[in-house]
Short mmCIF file of C-alpha atoms in Angstrom, two decimals:
data_model
loop_
_atom_site.label_atom_id
_atom_site.label_comp_id
_atom_site.label_asym_id
_atom_site.label_seq_id
_atom_site.Cartn_x
_atom_site.Cartn_y
_atom_site.Cartn_z
CA MET A 1 -67.34 -9.93 -57.02
CA MET A 2 -66.79 -9.36 -53.27
CA MET A 3 -68.86 -6.19 -53.54
CA MET A 4 -71.69 -7.71 -55.63
CA ALA A 5 -72.06 -10.66 -52.97
CA ASN A 6 -72.40 -7.92 -50.24
CA GLU A 7 -74.93 -5.85 -52.15
CA LEU A 8 -77.32 -8.67 -53.54
CA ALA A 9 -79.98 -9.89 -51.16
CA GLU A 10 -79.06 -13.59 -49.87
CA ASP A 11 -82.25 -15.00 -51.51
CA LEU A 12 -81.17 -13.69 -54.95
CA VAL A 13 -77.76 -14.92 -54.55
CA THR A 14 -79.21 -18.23 -53.72
CA GLN A 15 -81.42 -18.09 -56.98
CA ILE A 16 -78.50 -17.33 -59.05
CA LEU A 17 -75.97 -19.85 -57.77
CA LEU A 18 -78.69 -22.61 -57.98
CA TRP A 19 -78.42 -22.47 -61.84
CA LEU A 20 -74.64 -22.91 -61.78
CA PRO A 21 -72.72 -26.19 -62.42
CA VAL A 22 -71.07 -27.88 -59.73
CA VAL A 23 -67.51 -27.41 -60.71
CA SER A 24 -68.22 -23.26 -60.81
CA LEU A 25 -69.86 -23.60 -57.36
CA LEU A 26 -66.78 -25.24 -56.05
CA ARG A 27 -64.60 -22.58 -57.17
CA PHE A 28 -67.17 -19.96 -55.77
CA LYS A 29 -66.73 -21.40 -52.26
CA CYS A 30 -63.42 -19.28 -52.09
CA VAL A 31 -65.42 -15.96 -52.76
CA CYS A 32 -65.96 -15.27 -49.30
CA LYS A 33 -67.02 -16.86 -46.05
CA SER A 34 -70.69 -16.27 -46.60
CA TRP A 35 -70.58 -17.84 -50.05
CA TYR A 36 -68.63 -20.83 -48.62
CA ALA A 37 -71.32 -21.16 -45.74
CA LEU A 38 -74.11 -20.91 -48.17
CA ILE A 39 -72.85 -23.48 -50.75
CA THR A 40 -71.83 -26.06 -48.30
CA HIS A 41 -74.73 -26.03 -46.40
CA GLN A 42 -77.11 -29.00 -46.67
CA ASN A 43 -80.24 -26.65 -47.63
CA PHE A 44 -78.41 -25.49 -50.66
CA VAL A 45 -77.08 -28.84 -51.54
CA ARG A 46 -80.50 -30.24 -51.58
CA LYS A 47 -82.16 -27.16 -53.42
CA HIS A 48 -79.32 -27.35 -56.10
CA LEU A 49 -79.91 -31.34 -56.55
CA LEU A 50 -83.60 -30.77 -56.96
CA HIS A 51 -83.08 -27.69 -59.35
CA ASN A 52 -80.84 -29.93 -61.42
CA ASN A 53 -83.38 -32.77 -61.42
CA ASN A 54 -85.99 -30.64 -62.81
CA ASN A 55 -84.39 -27.89 -64.88
CA ASN A 56 -80.85 -28.69 -65.90
CA ASN A 57 -79.75 -31.49 -68.34
CA SER A 58 -75.88 -30.05 -68.55
CA ASN A 59 -75.11 -31.75 -65.29
CA THR A 60 -76.42 -35.17 -66.54
CA HIS A 61 -73.89 -37.51 -67.87
CA LEU A 62 -73.01 -41.14 -68.54
CA LEU A 63 -70.14 -42.73 -66.67
CA LEU A 64 -68.24 -45.34 -68.42
CA LYS A 65 -65.89 -47.81 -66.44
CA THR A 66 -63.30 -49.72 -67.91
CA SER A 67 -59.83 -50.70 -67.33
CA ASN A 68 -56.88 -49.12 -68.60
CA LYS A 69 -55.37 -50.86 -71.70
CA THR A 70 -51.73 -50.20 -70.70
CA MET A 71 -51.70 -50.31 -66.82
CA ASP A 72 -53.36 -52.69 -64.26
CA ASP A 73 -56.02 -50.28 -62.90
CA TYR A 74 -59.60 -49.06 -63.83
CA VAL A 75 -60.64 -45.64 -64.83
CA VAL A 76 -63.91 -43.69 -65.68
CA SER A 77 -64.83 -41.51 -68.22
CA THR A 78 -67.64 -38.98 -68.45
CA ILE A 79 -69.82 -38.95 -71.54
CA SER A 80 -72.25 -35.98 -71.87
CA TYR A 81 -75.67 -37.24 -71.98
CA GLU A 82 -76.99 -34.78 -74.51
CA GLU A 83 -74.31 -34.75 -77.11
CA LEU A 84 -72.39 -38.09 -76.28
CA GLN A 85 -69.11 -36.40 -76.21
CA VAL A 86 -66.31 -37.80 -74.18
CA SER A 87 -64.47 -35.69 -71.70
CA PRO A 88 -60.98 -35.47 -72.70
CA LEU A 89 -60.06 -36.41 -69.15
CA THR A 90 -60.36 -39.74 -67.53
CA GLN A 91 -59.72 -40.37 -63.58
CA PRO A 92 -58.70 -43.53 -61.93
CA LEU A 93 -61.04 -44.94 -59.36
CA PRO A 94 -60.52 -43.51 -55.85
CA PRO A 95 -57.10 -43.94 -54.11
CA GLN A 96 -58.20 -45.61 -50.78
CA TYR A 97 -57.50 -49.01 -52.19
CA PHE A 98 -58.08 -48.53 -55.83
CA ARG A 99 -54.62 -47.11 -56.40
CA ASN A 100 -52.54 -46.54 -59.48
CA GLY A 101 -49.44 -48.50 -59.92
CA GLU A 102 -50.88 -51.51 -58.00
CA PRO A 103 -52.06 -54.54 -60.07
CA PHE A 104 -55.57 -54.39 -58.74
CA GLY A 105 -56.68 -55.35 -61.93
CA GLU A 106 -55.21 -58.82 -61.56
CA MET A 107 -56.41 -59.32 -58.12
CA PHE A 108 -59.84 -57.76 -57.98
CA SER A 109 -62.64 -56.93 -60.46
CA ILE A 110 -63.80 -53.73 -59.71
CA SER A 111 -67.72 -53.10 -60.34
CA VAL A 112 -69.96 -49.89 -60.07
CA VAL A 113 -72.78 -51.27 -57.46
CA GLY A 114 -74.89 -48.03 -58.47
CA SER A 115 -74.94 -44.33 -59.04
CA CYS A 116 -77.38 -42.07 -57.12
CA ASN A 117 -77.76 -38.29 -56.80
CA GLY A 118 -73.96 -37.74 -57.70
CA LEU A 119 -72.89 -40.50 -55.43
CA VAL A 120 -71.21 -43.69 -56.86
CA CYS A 121 -70.79 -47.03 -55.07
CA LEU A 122 -67.80 -49.16 -55.92
CA HIS A 123 -67.14 -52.77 -54.63
CA ALA A 124 -64.00 -55.15 -55.15
CA TYR A 125 -65.26 -58.26 -56.36
CA ASP A 126 -65.39 -61.22 -53.66
CA THR A 127 -64.05 -59.02 -50.86
CA LEU A 128 -65.64 -56.75 -48.27
CA LYS A 129 -63.99 -53.68 -49.90
CA VAL A 130 -66.53 -50.90 -50.60
CA VAL A 131 -66.13 -47.02 -51.47
CA ILE A 132 -68.72 -44.33 -51.81
CA TRP A 133 -67.48 -41.65 -54.14
CA ASN A 134 -68.57 -38.25 -55.56
CA PRO A 135 -66.28 -37.89 -58.98
CA THR A 136 -67.09 -34.17 -59.17
CA THR A 137 -66.11 -33.05 -55.73
CA ARG A 138 -63.65 -35.98 -55.37
CA GLU A 139 -64.85 -36.84 -51.98
CA THR A 140 -64.62 -40.35 -51.18
CA LYS A 141 -65.53 -42.60 -48.34
CA VAL A 142 -64.33 -46.28 -47.27
CA VAL A 143 -67.22 -48.10 -46.15
CA PRO A 144 -66.61 -50.15 -42.86
CA GLU A 145 -66.54 -53.76 -43.50
CA SER A 146 -69.74 -55.78 -43.33
CA ASN A 147 -70.38 -57.82 -40.32
CA LEU A 148 -71.68 -60.69 -41.99
CA PRO A 149 -68.55 -63.00 -41.98
CA ILE A 150 -68.47 -62.92 -38.04
CA PHE A 151 -71.78 -64.99 -38.17
CA ALA A 152 -70.30 -67.78 -40.27
CA PRO A 153 -70.09 -71.00 -38.35
CA ALA A 154 -66.65 -72.59 -38.03
CA GLY A 155 -65.44 -74.17 -40.79
CA TYR A 156 -67.63 -72.10 -43.36
CA TYR A 157 -66.67 -69.74 -46.08
CA THR A 158 -68.32 -66.45 -46.81
CA HIS A 159 -69.07 -65.17 -50.32
CA ILE A 160 -70.56 -61.92 -51.49
CA GLN A 161 -73.23 -62.68 -54.02
CA GLY A 162 -74.31 -59.22 -54.77
CA MET A 163 -74.59 -55.82 -53.63
CA GLY A 164 -76.93 -52.78 -54.27
CA PHE A 165 -76.83 -48.92 -53.66
CA GLY A 166 -79.46 -46.49 -53.54
CA PHE A 167 -81.43 -43.67 -51.78
CA ASP A 168 -84.04 -43.77 -49.12
CA ALA A 169 -86.26 -40.60 -49.58
CA LYS A 170 -87.92 -41.28 -46.34
CA THR A 171 -84.88 -40.45 -44.22
CA ASN A 172 -82.75 -38.55 -46.77
CA ASP A 173 -80.18 -41.39 -46.50
CA TYR A 174 -78.02 -43.50 -48.75
CA LYS A 175 -77.98 -47.27 -48.21
CA ILE A 176 -75.81 -50.29 -49.45
CA ILE A 177 -77.70 -53.76 -49.38
CA ASN A 178 -75.25 -56.79 -49.25
CA PHE A 179 -76.20 -60.19 -50.22
CA ASP A 180 -73.85 -62.86 -48.41
CA SER A 181 -73.75 -66.50 -48.53
CA MET A 182 -72.01 -69.08 -46.11
CA TYR A 183 -71.22 -72.57 -46.94
CA GLU A 184 -69.27 -75.39 -45.77
CA CYS A 185 -66.06 -76.14 -47.61
CA ASN A 186 -66.18 -79.36 -49.32
CA SER A 187 -65.67 -80.79 -52.63
CA ASP A 188 -68.74 -79.55 -54.29
CA ILE A 189 -68.52 -76.21 -56.25
CA TYR A 190 -70.39 -73.49 -54.64
CA PHE A 191 -72.63 -72.76 -57.50
CA MET A 192 -73.64 -76.34 -57.68
CA LYS A 193 -74.77 -76.71 -54.07
CA ASP A 194 -78.41 -76.88 -53.18
CA VAL A 195 -79.94 -73.67 -51.76
CA LYS A 196 -80.74 -75.64 -48.52
CA GLU A 197 -76.85 -76.12 -47.90
CA ILE A 198 -76.18 -72.47 -47.65
CA ILE A 199 -76.77 -69.91 -44.93
CA TYR A 200 -77.94 -66.63 -46.58
CA GLN A 201 -77.69 -63.26 -44.97
CA LYS A 202 -78.54 -59.77 -45.87
CA GLU A 203 -77.22 -56.57 -44.44
CA VAL A 204 -78.04 -53.01 -44.98
CA TYR A 205 -75.45 -50.15 -44.48
CA SER A 206 -76.69 -46.70 -43.63
CA LEU A 207 -74.42 -43.81 -44.55
CA SER A 208 -76.11 -41.43 -42.07
CA THR A 209 -75.25 -43.99 -39.16
CA ASP A 210 -72.08 -45.24 -40.86
CA SER A 211 -72.95 -48.88 -39.86
CA TRP A 212 -74.46 -52.17 -40.88
CA ARG A 213 -77.39 -54.20 -39.58
CA LYS A 214 -79.04 -57.36 -40.71
CA VAL A 215 -82.36 -57.63 -42.76
CA ASP A 216 -84.54 -60.47 -43.27
CA GLY A 217 -84.89 -61.73 -47.08
CA PRO A 218 -85.59 -64.63 -49.26
CA GLN A 219 -83.14 -67.53 -49.57
CA CYS A 220 -81.88 -67.40 -53.14
CA PHE A 221 -78.76 -67.00 -55.38
CA ILE A 222 -78.23 -63.63 -56.89
CA VAL A 223 -76.97 -63.99 -60.46
CA GLU A 224 -73.21 -62.83 -60.62
CA ASP A 225 -71.60 -60.61 -63.23
CA VAL A 226 -75.27 -59.12 -63.46
CA PRO A 227 -75.09 -55.65 -61.66
CA MET A 228 -77.99 -54.29 -59.80
CA THR A 229 -80.72 -52.14 -61.75
CA TYR A 230 -81.80 -49.10 -59.69
CA ILE A 231 -84.90 -47.25 -60.34
CA THR A 232 -86.23 -44.38 -57.80
CA GLY A 233 -85.89 -46.05 -54.44
CA MET A 234 -85.57 -49.48 -55.44
CA GLY A 235 -82.62 -51.96 -56.66
CA SER A 236 -83.25 -55.06 -58.41
CA TRP A 237 -81.40 -58.03 -59.37
CA LEU A 238 -81.98 -61.43 -61.39
CA ALA A 239 -82.19 -64.11 -58.94
CA TYR A 240 -82.77 -68.01 -58.71
CA VAL A 241 -83.10 -70.92 -56.27
CA ASP A 242 -81.94 -73.85 -58.49
CA TYR A 243 -78.53 -73.38 -60.27
CA VAL A 244 -78.64 -76.76 -62.29
CA ASN A 245 -82.25 -75.93 -63.80
CA GLN A 246 -82.46 -72.08 -63.88
CA ARG A 247 -85.94 -72.11 -65.09
CA ASP A 248 -86.86 -70.43 -61.98
CA LEU A 249 -85.10 -67.21 -62.72
CA PHE A 250 -86.94 -64.22 -61.22
CA VAL A 251 -86.56 -60.47 -60.44
CA LEU A 252 -85.73 -59.72 -57.05
CA SER A 253 -86.27 -56.16 -55.94
CA PHE A 254 -85.60 -54.27 -52.59
CA ASP A 255 -87.39 -51.09 -51.46
CA MET A 256 -84.81 -48.87 -50.02
CA SER A 257 -87.26 -47.06 -47.63
CA ASP A 258 -89.30 -49.71 -46.33
CA GLU A 259 -86.47 -52.24 -46.68
CA VAL A 260 -88.67 -55.05 -47.98
CA PHE A 261 -88.38 -57.58 -50.88
CA LEU A 262 -90.53 -58.09 -53.90
CA LYS A 263 -90.43 -61.02 -56.23
CA THR A 264 -91.41 -60.66 -59.93
CA LEU A 265 -91.59 -63.97 -62.18
CA LEU A 266 -90.36 -63.70 -65.60
CA PRO A 267 -92.56 -64.34 -68.53
CA ASP A 268 -92.88 -68.03 -69.26
CA ASN A 269 -89.85 -69.75 -71.27
CA VAL A 270 -87.65 -66.49 -71.04
CA ASN A 271 -84.12 -66.69 -70.43
CA GLY A 272 -83.22 -63.31 -68.69
CA GLN A 273 -79.70 -62.09 -69.14
CA ALA A 274 -79.53 -58.45 -67.63
CA LEU A 275 -81.54 -55.81 -66.27
CA LEU A 276 -81.27 -52.37 -67.46
CA VAL A 277 -83.39 -49.10 -66.86
CA LEU A 278 -85.66 -47.54 -69.46
CA ASN A 279 -87.88 -44.61 -68.72
CA GLU A 280 -87.43 -45.36 -64.88
CA SER A 281 -88.73 -48.94 -65.42
CA ILE A 282 -87.14 -52.06 -65.22
CA ALA A 283 -86.02 -53.48 -68.70
CA MET A 284 -84.88 -56.99 -69.38
CA VAL A 285 -82.41 -58.40 -72.04
CA ALA A 286 -83.52 -62.15 -72.73
CA LEU A 287 -81.52 -64.42 -74.93
CA LEU A 288 -83.24 -65.70 -77.63
CA PRO A 289 -82.32 -68.81 -79.97
CA ILE A 290 -83.20 -68.22 -83.54
CA ASP A 291 -82.43 -71.89 -84.37
CA GLU A 292 -82.29 -75.02 -82.63
CA ASN A 293 -78.76 -75.54 -82.47
CA TRP A 294 -78.24 -72.00 -81.06
CA TRP A 295 -75.85 -71.12 -84.10
CA GLU A 296 -77.80 -67.71 -84.43
CA ILE A 297 -79.03 -65.94 -81.47
CA GLY A 298 -81.00 -62.69 -80.57
CA PHE A 299 -82.23 -60.70 -77.63
CA ASP A 300 -85.39 -59.94 -76.71
CA ILE A 301 -86.08 -56.59 -74.65
CA TRP A 302 -88.75 -56.63 -72.20
CA LEU A 303 -90.29 -53.86 -70.07
CA LEU A 304 -91.65 -54.56 -66.63
CA LEU A 305 -94.61 -52.10 -66.15
CA LYS A 306 -95.35 -53.08 -62.35
CA VAL A 307 -92.84 -54.60 -60.04
CA GLY A 308 -94.27 -57.92 -58.47
CA VAL A 309 -96.48 -58.40 -61.19
CA LYS A 310 -95.75 -61.06 -63.68
CA ASP A 311 -98.36 -60.36 -66.20
CA SER A 312 -97.17 -56.67 -66.47
CA TRP A 313 -94.16 -57.68 -68.59
CA ASN A 314 -94.18 -56.16 -72.22
CA ARG A 315 -92.09 -57.27 -74.90
CA LEU A 316 -90.82 -54.16 -76.94
CA PHE A 317 -88.50 -55.54 -79.77
CA THR A 318 -85.75 -57.80 -80.74
CA ILE A 319 -82.15 -57.34 -81.56
CA GLY A 320 -80.45 -59.62 -84.01
CA PRO A 321 -79.61 -62.08 -85.08
CA SER A 322 -76.73 -60.88 -86.88
CA ILE A 323 -76.14 -57.96 -84.30
CA ALA A 324 -76.28 -60.06 -81.18
CA ARG A 325 -73.24 -62.30 -82.33
CA ILE A 326 -70.81 -59.76 -81.76
CA HIS A 327 -72.57 -57.02 -79.61
CA GLN A 328 -74.06 -56.87 -76.12
CA PRO A 329 -76.62 -54.40 -74.85
CA LEU A 330 -75.21 -52.20 -72.17
CA GLY A 331 -77.84 -49.64 -71.46
CA PHE A 332 -80.54 -47.21 -72.82
CA TRP A 333 -80.31 -43.67 -74.27
CA LYS A 334 -83.21 -41.48 -75.82
CA ASN A 335 -86.01 -42.86 -77.55
CA ASP A 336 -85.35 -46.41 -76.76
CA THR A 337 -82.16 -46.33 -78.75
CA MET A 338 -79.51 -48.68 -77.06
CA PHE A 339 -75.66 -48.59 -76.20
CA LEU A 340 -74.24 -51.83 -77.30
CA THR A 341 -70.93 -52.99 -76.84
CA LYS A 342 -68.69 -55.01 -79.33
CA ILE A 343 -67.51 -57.99 -77.47
CA ASP A 344 -64.27 -58.39 -79.03
CA SER A 345 -63.01 -54.68 -78.82
CA GLY A 346 -65.29 -52.81 -76.24
CA GLN A 347 -66.30 -50.36 -78.81
CA LEU A 348 -69.53 -48.62 -78.14
CA PHE A 349 -72.47 -48.51 -80.72
CA LEU A 350 -75.65 -46.78 -80.52
CA TYR A 351 -78.57 -49.06 -81.84
CA ASP A 352 -81.98 -47.81 -83.06
CA PRO A 353 -84.61 -50.33 -82.74
CA SER A 354 -87.07 -48.65 -85.22
CA THR A 355 -84.51 -48.45 -87.95
CA GLN A 356 -82.21 -51.29 -86.97
CA GLN A 357 -79.23 -48.74 -87.58
CA MET A 358 -76.02 -49.04 -85.78
CA THR A 359 -74.04 -45.67 -85.11
CA ASP A 360 -70.19 -46.04 -84.06
CA LEU A 361 -69.69 -43.46 -81.28
CA GLN A 362 -65.96 -43.76 -81.46
CA ILE A 363 -65.61 -44.66 -77.89
CA HIS A 364 -63.61 -47.51 -77.02
CA GLY A 365 -63.27 -49.43 -73.67
CA HIS A 366 -61.69 -52.75 -72.55
CA SER A 367 -61.69 -55.91 -74.99
CA ASP A 368 -63.37 -57.86 -72.21
CA SER A 369 -66.95 -56.59 -72.19
CA LYS A 370 -67.61 -57.66 -68.70
CA GLU A 371 -65.09 -55.05 -67.64
CA MET A 372 -67.30 -52.27 -68.94
CA GLN A 373 -70.21 -50.67 -67.12
CA LEU A 374 -72.27 -47.56 -68.31
CA VAL A 375 -74.31 -45.90 -65.65
CA ASN A 376 -76.18 -42.61 -65.58
CA TYR A 377 -74.54 -40.01 -63.47
CA MET A 378 -75.56 -36.46 -62.43
CA GLU A 379 -72.86 -33.92 -60.90
CA THR A 380 -74.00 -32.79 -57.57
CA LEU A 381 -72.71 -31.25 -54.39
CA VAL A 382 -73.95 -34.14 -52.23
CA SER A 383 -71.46 -34.71 -49.62
CA ILE A 384 -70.34 -37.89 -47.90
CA LYS A 385 -70.41 -37.18 -44.31
CA GLY A 386 -69.26 -39.22 -41.32
CA GLY A 387 -66.85 -42.06 -40.45
CA ASN A 388 -63.59 -41.80 -42.56
CA GLU A 389 -64.49 -39.23 -45.16
CA SER A 390 -61.52 -37.72 -46.73
CA GLU A 391 -60.82 -35.70 -50.01
CA GLU A 392 -58.23 -36.03 -52.62
#
């Protein structure tokens, strides 16, 4: 191998290595110093990422986050995108503060904020604890705590409403956006407060500078327990202004490069429940009452053709009513087929809207469907630089 490495031209070696999976490249860093320098160089990392995006589906997976049934910790399983085969190995979330043997399952709900170019952002609910993680290379980074709480007036509490993670292609940077609210502690329940009683702050973290800074944004609530939806360069959330009368629901989107917010109103009389991604567009799951008493429900699936334009919503199909009683949409696969999770067991099914057929994938998660998340994930060499970078 050493002789071959010395005999082949560097350009040819590069072209050959670009076709290899990340796991092989991590081993081949030990072949010789020149290969180590080549594989770890940012130019090669970018070329390998671009090559995978254009030519190779073998590095594309689904990442299933759930909690361990026998321990108070969270684990992730990798599911191959093409065959929907689960890797026999699961791994716990990064050890910096998601450590095995400690009952974080009882203290924090750990959510996947987003996945982009092989990096996964994790957040512990209602805390300032955030980690960026590459599950393939096992590099992890504990993000420095947000500065927002220091701006809270005396006697005010801070609450993390939502968070987002994405890539800024203009500056080749990864960013986290944090939605924080500050409110005076009194007898009123936080969610029952008027929007005018709360101070809203938004802050963006840049991985390249390893720091946070404030940004301007609209005064509104982010719907909790509904993770961010990410399409290229843009994160989106369901948001509202009036909790008591949530007919004002809308989609709030954030452009990672220009750092501006866009607002998209929902179709009239539509009760949005969740946002998903379908063919690099925003899809919405809307609750549909089948009868006046809500004994029977279904889900309408809508597709947003253009962010910011209410009239560009297009209703695709309806799920239910019988299926909707015991299953919840979790994400899309090929040809508009959907992953549904069974509410009482966390069991995954594949639903084909054209035939209305369900396929049991023999994949089981947590019985609490809110603890399950399914995100697209690509194996990459993208590294996490700066600050307190570490490796398991």
